Short mmCIF file of C-alpha atoms in Angstrom, two decimals:
data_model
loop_
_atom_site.label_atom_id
_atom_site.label_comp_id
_atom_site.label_asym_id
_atom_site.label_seq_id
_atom_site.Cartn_x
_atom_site.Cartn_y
_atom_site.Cartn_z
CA UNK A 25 160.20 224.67 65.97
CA UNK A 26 159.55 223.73 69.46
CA UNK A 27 160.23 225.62 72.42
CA UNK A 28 159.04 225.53 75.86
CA UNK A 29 159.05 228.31 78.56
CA UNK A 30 158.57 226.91 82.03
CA UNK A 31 159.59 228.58 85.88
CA UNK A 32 160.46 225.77 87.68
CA UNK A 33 160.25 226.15 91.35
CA UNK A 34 163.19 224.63 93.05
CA UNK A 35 162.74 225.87 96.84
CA UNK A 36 165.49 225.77 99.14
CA UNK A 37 165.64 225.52 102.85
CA UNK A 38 167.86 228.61 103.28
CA UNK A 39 167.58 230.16 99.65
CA UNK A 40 171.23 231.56 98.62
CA UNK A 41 171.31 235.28 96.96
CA UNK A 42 173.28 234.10 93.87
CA UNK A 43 171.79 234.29 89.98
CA UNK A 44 173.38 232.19 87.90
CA UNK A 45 172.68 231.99 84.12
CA UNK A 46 172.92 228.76 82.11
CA UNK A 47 173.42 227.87 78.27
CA UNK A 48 173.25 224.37 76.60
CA UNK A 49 173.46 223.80 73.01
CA UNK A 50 175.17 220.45 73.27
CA UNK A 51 173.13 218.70 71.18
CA UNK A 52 170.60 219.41 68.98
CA UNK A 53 168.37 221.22 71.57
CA UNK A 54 169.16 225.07 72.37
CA UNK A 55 168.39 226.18 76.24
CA UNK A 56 168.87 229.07 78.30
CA UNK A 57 168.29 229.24 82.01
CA UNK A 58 168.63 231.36 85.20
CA UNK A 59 168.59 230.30 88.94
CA UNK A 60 167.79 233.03 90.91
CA UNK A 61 167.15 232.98 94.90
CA UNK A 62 165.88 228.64 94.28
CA UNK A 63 164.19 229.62 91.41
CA UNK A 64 165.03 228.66 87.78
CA UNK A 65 163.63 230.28 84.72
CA UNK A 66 164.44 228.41 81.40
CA UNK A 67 163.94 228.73 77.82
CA UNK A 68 164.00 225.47 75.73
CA UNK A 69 163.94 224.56 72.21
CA UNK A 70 164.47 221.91 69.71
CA UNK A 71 165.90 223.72 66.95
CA UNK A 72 168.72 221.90 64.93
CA UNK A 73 171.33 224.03 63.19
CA UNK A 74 170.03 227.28 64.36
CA UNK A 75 171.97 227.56 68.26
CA UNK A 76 174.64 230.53 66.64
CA UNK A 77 170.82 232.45 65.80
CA UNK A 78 169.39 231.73 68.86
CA UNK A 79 171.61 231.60 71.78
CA UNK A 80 172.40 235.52 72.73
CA UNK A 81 168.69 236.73 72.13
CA UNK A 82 167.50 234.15 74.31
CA UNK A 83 170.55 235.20 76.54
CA UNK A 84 168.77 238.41 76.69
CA UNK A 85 165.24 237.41 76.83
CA UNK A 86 165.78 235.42 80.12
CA UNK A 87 167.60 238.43 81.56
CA UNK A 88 164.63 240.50 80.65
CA UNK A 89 162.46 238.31 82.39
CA UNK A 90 164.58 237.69 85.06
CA UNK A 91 165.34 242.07 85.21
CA UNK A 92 168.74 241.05 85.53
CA UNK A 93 171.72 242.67 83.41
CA UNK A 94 174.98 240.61 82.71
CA UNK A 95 176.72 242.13 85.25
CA UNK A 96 174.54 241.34 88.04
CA UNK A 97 174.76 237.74 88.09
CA UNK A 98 177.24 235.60 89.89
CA UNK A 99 178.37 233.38 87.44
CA UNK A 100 177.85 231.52 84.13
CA UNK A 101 177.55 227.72 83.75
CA UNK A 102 177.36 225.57 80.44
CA UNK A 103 177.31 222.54 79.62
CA UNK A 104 180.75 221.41 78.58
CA UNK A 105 180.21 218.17 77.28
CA UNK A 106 180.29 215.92 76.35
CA UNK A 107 178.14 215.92 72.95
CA UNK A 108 177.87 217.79 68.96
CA UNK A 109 181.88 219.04 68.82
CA UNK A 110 179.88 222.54 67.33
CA UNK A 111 177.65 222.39 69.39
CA UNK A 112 179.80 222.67 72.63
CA UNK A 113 182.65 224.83 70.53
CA UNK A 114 179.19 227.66 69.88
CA UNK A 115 177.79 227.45 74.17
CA UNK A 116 181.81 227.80 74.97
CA UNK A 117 183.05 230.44 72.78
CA UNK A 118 179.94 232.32 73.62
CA UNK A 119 180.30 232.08 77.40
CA UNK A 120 183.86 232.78 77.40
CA UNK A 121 183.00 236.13 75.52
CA UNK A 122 179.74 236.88 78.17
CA UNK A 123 182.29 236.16 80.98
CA UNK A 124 185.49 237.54 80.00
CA UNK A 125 183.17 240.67 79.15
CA UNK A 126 181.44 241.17 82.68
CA UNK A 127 184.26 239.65 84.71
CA UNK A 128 182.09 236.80 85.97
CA UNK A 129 183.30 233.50 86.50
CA UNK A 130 182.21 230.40 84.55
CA UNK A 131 180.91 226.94 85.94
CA UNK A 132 181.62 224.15 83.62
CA UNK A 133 178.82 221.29 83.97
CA UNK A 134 178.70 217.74 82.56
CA UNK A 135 175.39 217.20 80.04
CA UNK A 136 175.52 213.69 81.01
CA UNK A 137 174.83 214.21 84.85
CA UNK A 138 172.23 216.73 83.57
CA UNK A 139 170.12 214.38 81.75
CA UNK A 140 170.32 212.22 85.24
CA UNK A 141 169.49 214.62 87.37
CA UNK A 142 166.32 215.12 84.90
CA UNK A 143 165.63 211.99 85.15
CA UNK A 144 165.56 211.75 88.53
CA UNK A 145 163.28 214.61 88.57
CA UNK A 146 160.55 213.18 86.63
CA UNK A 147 160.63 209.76 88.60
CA UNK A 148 162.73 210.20 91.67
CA UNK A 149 164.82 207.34 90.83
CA UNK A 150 168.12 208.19 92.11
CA UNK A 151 170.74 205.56 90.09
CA UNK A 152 170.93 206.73 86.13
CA UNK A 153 173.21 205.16 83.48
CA UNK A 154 173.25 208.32 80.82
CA UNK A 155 173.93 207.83 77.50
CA UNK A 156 174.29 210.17 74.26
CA UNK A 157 174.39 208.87 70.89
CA UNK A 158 178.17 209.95 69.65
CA UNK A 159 178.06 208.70 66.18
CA UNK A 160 180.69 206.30 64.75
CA UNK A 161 178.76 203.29 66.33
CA UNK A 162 180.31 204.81 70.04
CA UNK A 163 178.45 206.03 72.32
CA UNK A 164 179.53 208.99 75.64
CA UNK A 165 178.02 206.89 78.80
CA UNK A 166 178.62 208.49 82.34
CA UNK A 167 176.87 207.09 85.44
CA UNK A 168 175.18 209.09 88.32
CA UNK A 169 173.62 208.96 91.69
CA UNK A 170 171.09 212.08 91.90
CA UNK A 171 170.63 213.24 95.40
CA UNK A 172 169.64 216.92 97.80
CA UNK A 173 172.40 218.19 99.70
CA UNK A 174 170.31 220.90 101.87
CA UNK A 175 169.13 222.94 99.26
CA UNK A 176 171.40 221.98 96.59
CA UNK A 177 171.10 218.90 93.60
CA UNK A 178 173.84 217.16 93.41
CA UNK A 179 175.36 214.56 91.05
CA UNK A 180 177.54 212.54 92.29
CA UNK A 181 179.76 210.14 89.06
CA UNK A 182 179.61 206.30 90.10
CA UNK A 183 180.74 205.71 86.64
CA UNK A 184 183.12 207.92 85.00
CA UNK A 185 182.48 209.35 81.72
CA UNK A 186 183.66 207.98 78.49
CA UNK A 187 183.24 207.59 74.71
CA UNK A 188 183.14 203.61 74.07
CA UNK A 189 181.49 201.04 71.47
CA UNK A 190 178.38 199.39 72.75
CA UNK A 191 180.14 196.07 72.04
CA UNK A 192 183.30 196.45 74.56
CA UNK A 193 181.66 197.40 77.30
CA UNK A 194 182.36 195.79 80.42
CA UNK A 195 179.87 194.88 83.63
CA UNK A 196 178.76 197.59 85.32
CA UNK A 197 178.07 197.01 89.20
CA UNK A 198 175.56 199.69 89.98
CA UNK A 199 171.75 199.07 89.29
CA UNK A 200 171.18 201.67 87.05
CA UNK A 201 168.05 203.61 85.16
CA UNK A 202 168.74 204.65 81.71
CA UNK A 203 168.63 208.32 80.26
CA UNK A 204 169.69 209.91 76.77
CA UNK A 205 169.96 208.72 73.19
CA UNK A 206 172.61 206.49 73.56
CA UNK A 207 169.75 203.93 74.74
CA UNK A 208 169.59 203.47 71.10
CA UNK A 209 171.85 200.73 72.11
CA UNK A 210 169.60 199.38 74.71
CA UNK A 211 170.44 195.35 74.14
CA UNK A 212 174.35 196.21 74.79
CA UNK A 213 173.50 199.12 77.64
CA UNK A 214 171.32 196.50 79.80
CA UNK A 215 173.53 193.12 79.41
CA UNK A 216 176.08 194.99 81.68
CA UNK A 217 173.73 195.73 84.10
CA UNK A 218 173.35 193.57 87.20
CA UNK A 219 170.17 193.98 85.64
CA UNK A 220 167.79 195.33 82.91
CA UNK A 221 167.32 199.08 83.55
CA UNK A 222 163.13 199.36 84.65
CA UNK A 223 163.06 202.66 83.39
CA UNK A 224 164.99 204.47 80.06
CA UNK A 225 164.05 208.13 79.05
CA UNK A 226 165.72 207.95 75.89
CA UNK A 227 163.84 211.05 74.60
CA UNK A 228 165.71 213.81 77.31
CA UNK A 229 168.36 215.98 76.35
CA UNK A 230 170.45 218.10 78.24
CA UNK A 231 169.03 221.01 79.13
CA UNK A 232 170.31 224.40 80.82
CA UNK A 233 167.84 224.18 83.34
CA UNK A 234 169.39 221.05 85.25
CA UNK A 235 172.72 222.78 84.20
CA UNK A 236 172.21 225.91 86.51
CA UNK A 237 170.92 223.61 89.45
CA UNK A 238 173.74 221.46 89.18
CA UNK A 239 175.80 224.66 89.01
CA UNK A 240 174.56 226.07 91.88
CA UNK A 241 176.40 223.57 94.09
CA UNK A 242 179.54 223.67 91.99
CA UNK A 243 179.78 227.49 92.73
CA UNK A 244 178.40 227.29 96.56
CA UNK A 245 182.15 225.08 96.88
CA UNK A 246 184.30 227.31 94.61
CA UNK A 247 184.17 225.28 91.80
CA UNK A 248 184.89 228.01 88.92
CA UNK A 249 187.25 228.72 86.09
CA UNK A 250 187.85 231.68 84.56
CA UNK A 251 186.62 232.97 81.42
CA UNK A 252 189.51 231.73 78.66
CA UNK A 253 189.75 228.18 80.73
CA UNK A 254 185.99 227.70 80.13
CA UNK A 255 186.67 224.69 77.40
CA UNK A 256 184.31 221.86 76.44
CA UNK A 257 184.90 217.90 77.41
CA UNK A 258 184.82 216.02 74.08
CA UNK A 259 186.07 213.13 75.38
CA UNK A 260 187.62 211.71 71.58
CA UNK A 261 191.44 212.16 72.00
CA UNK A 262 191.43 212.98 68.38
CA UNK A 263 189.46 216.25 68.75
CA UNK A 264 191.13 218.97 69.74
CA UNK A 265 190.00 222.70 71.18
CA UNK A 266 191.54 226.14 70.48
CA UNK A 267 190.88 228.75 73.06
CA UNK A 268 188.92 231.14 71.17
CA UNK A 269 189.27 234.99 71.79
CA UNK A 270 186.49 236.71 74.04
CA UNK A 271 184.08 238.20 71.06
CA UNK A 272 181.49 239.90 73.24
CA UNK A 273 181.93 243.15 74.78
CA UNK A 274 180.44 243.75 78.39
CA UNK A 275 177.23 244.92 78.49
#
């Protein structure tokens, strides 16, 4: 298995008193993460078919760290989609359960603008075209323009998400990097670019670290649902999501 433990600073100008915890199991990576005062811890792993044994005892390991119990933290963000249908059905049901159980309230964040907002932090390119494979020869695409508002990361959509085939789609006026494993389709992905994307990172997933900075703005403006509306974005119309009974008691 592979995992990865990392503190990554992100410093603010005026830090904010707010903790925020973060899950992701969206795809076939499993991550946990916690902004705290501009500072995000995060616990990553690539571990396929095992998020329903991993996700609450890494819920509680980055508390430990953090010496943070639920009920401390200001909110709890996920990443809602879109991506794996279990995947986001586990990260949902499981927040709405942590939330409905300490009263907090839940910030729902897309995976596609993470994986730009990674992106842009590994090469400070600012335009991203993100991509995720979504089987069926389709692919979820979702376009972003990465940019610091004061001390906040912000995403904002140039290109709203979708689920589409490779083959229809249609010219796409922003020049655009390219992010996610829907780059699979690279040919189709770049012929509707004004032109061919210089950089593609085809290897990053979403991850709850980029969820909980992303989040961080969302909740500065009031941007939160409660516990039982805390439902994932599948984008196919033919999938449909049953709001699932809180499971976990507080703590």
């Amino acid at each position: 298995m592979k995992s990865s433990k990392v503190c990554c600073q992100h410093l603010r100008l005026n830090p904010a008193m707010t903790a925020i915890l973060a899950l992701d199991t969206s795809t076939p990576a499993c991550s946990v993460a916690l902004i705290q005062d501009g500072v995000v811890l995060e616990d990553f792993r690539m571990a396929p078919r095992q998020h329903n044994d991993l996700i609450l005892p890494m819920v509680d390991q980055i508390l430990a760290q953090a010496q943070l119990s639920l009920s401390q933290l200001d909110a709890i963000a996920f990443g809602r989609g879109p991506g794996s249908f279990t995947g986001l059905r586990i990260s949902a049901g499981v927040v709405q359960g942590l939330a409905y159980g300490a009263d907090l309230p839940v910030v729902p964040v897309s995976t596609l603008a993470a994986m730009a907002l990674e992106a842009h932090q590994k090469t400070h390119y600012s335009h991203w075209l993100a991509a995720l494979d979504a089987r069926m020869g389709e692919i979820y695409l979702g376009g972003y323009s990465i940019e610091q508002k004061d001390e906040f990361w912000v995403a904002e959509e140039i290109l709203s998400e979708r689920v589409i085939s490779p083959d229809n789609l249609t010219s796409i006026s922003e020049r655009c990097h390219g992010v996610g494993s829907g780059w699979i389709y690279q040919d189709q992905l770049n012929a509707v670019l004004p032109e061919p994307a210089a950089n593609v990172l085809s290897d990053i997933a979403p991850r709850a670290a980029c969820i909980a900075q992303l989040a961080d703005y969302d909740f500065s403006l009031g941007k939160v649902v409660v516990a039982n509306e805390a439902l994932p974005v599948y984008l196919r119309d033919e999938i449909t999501w049953e709001k699932q009974p809180a499971r976990i008691g507080k703590r």
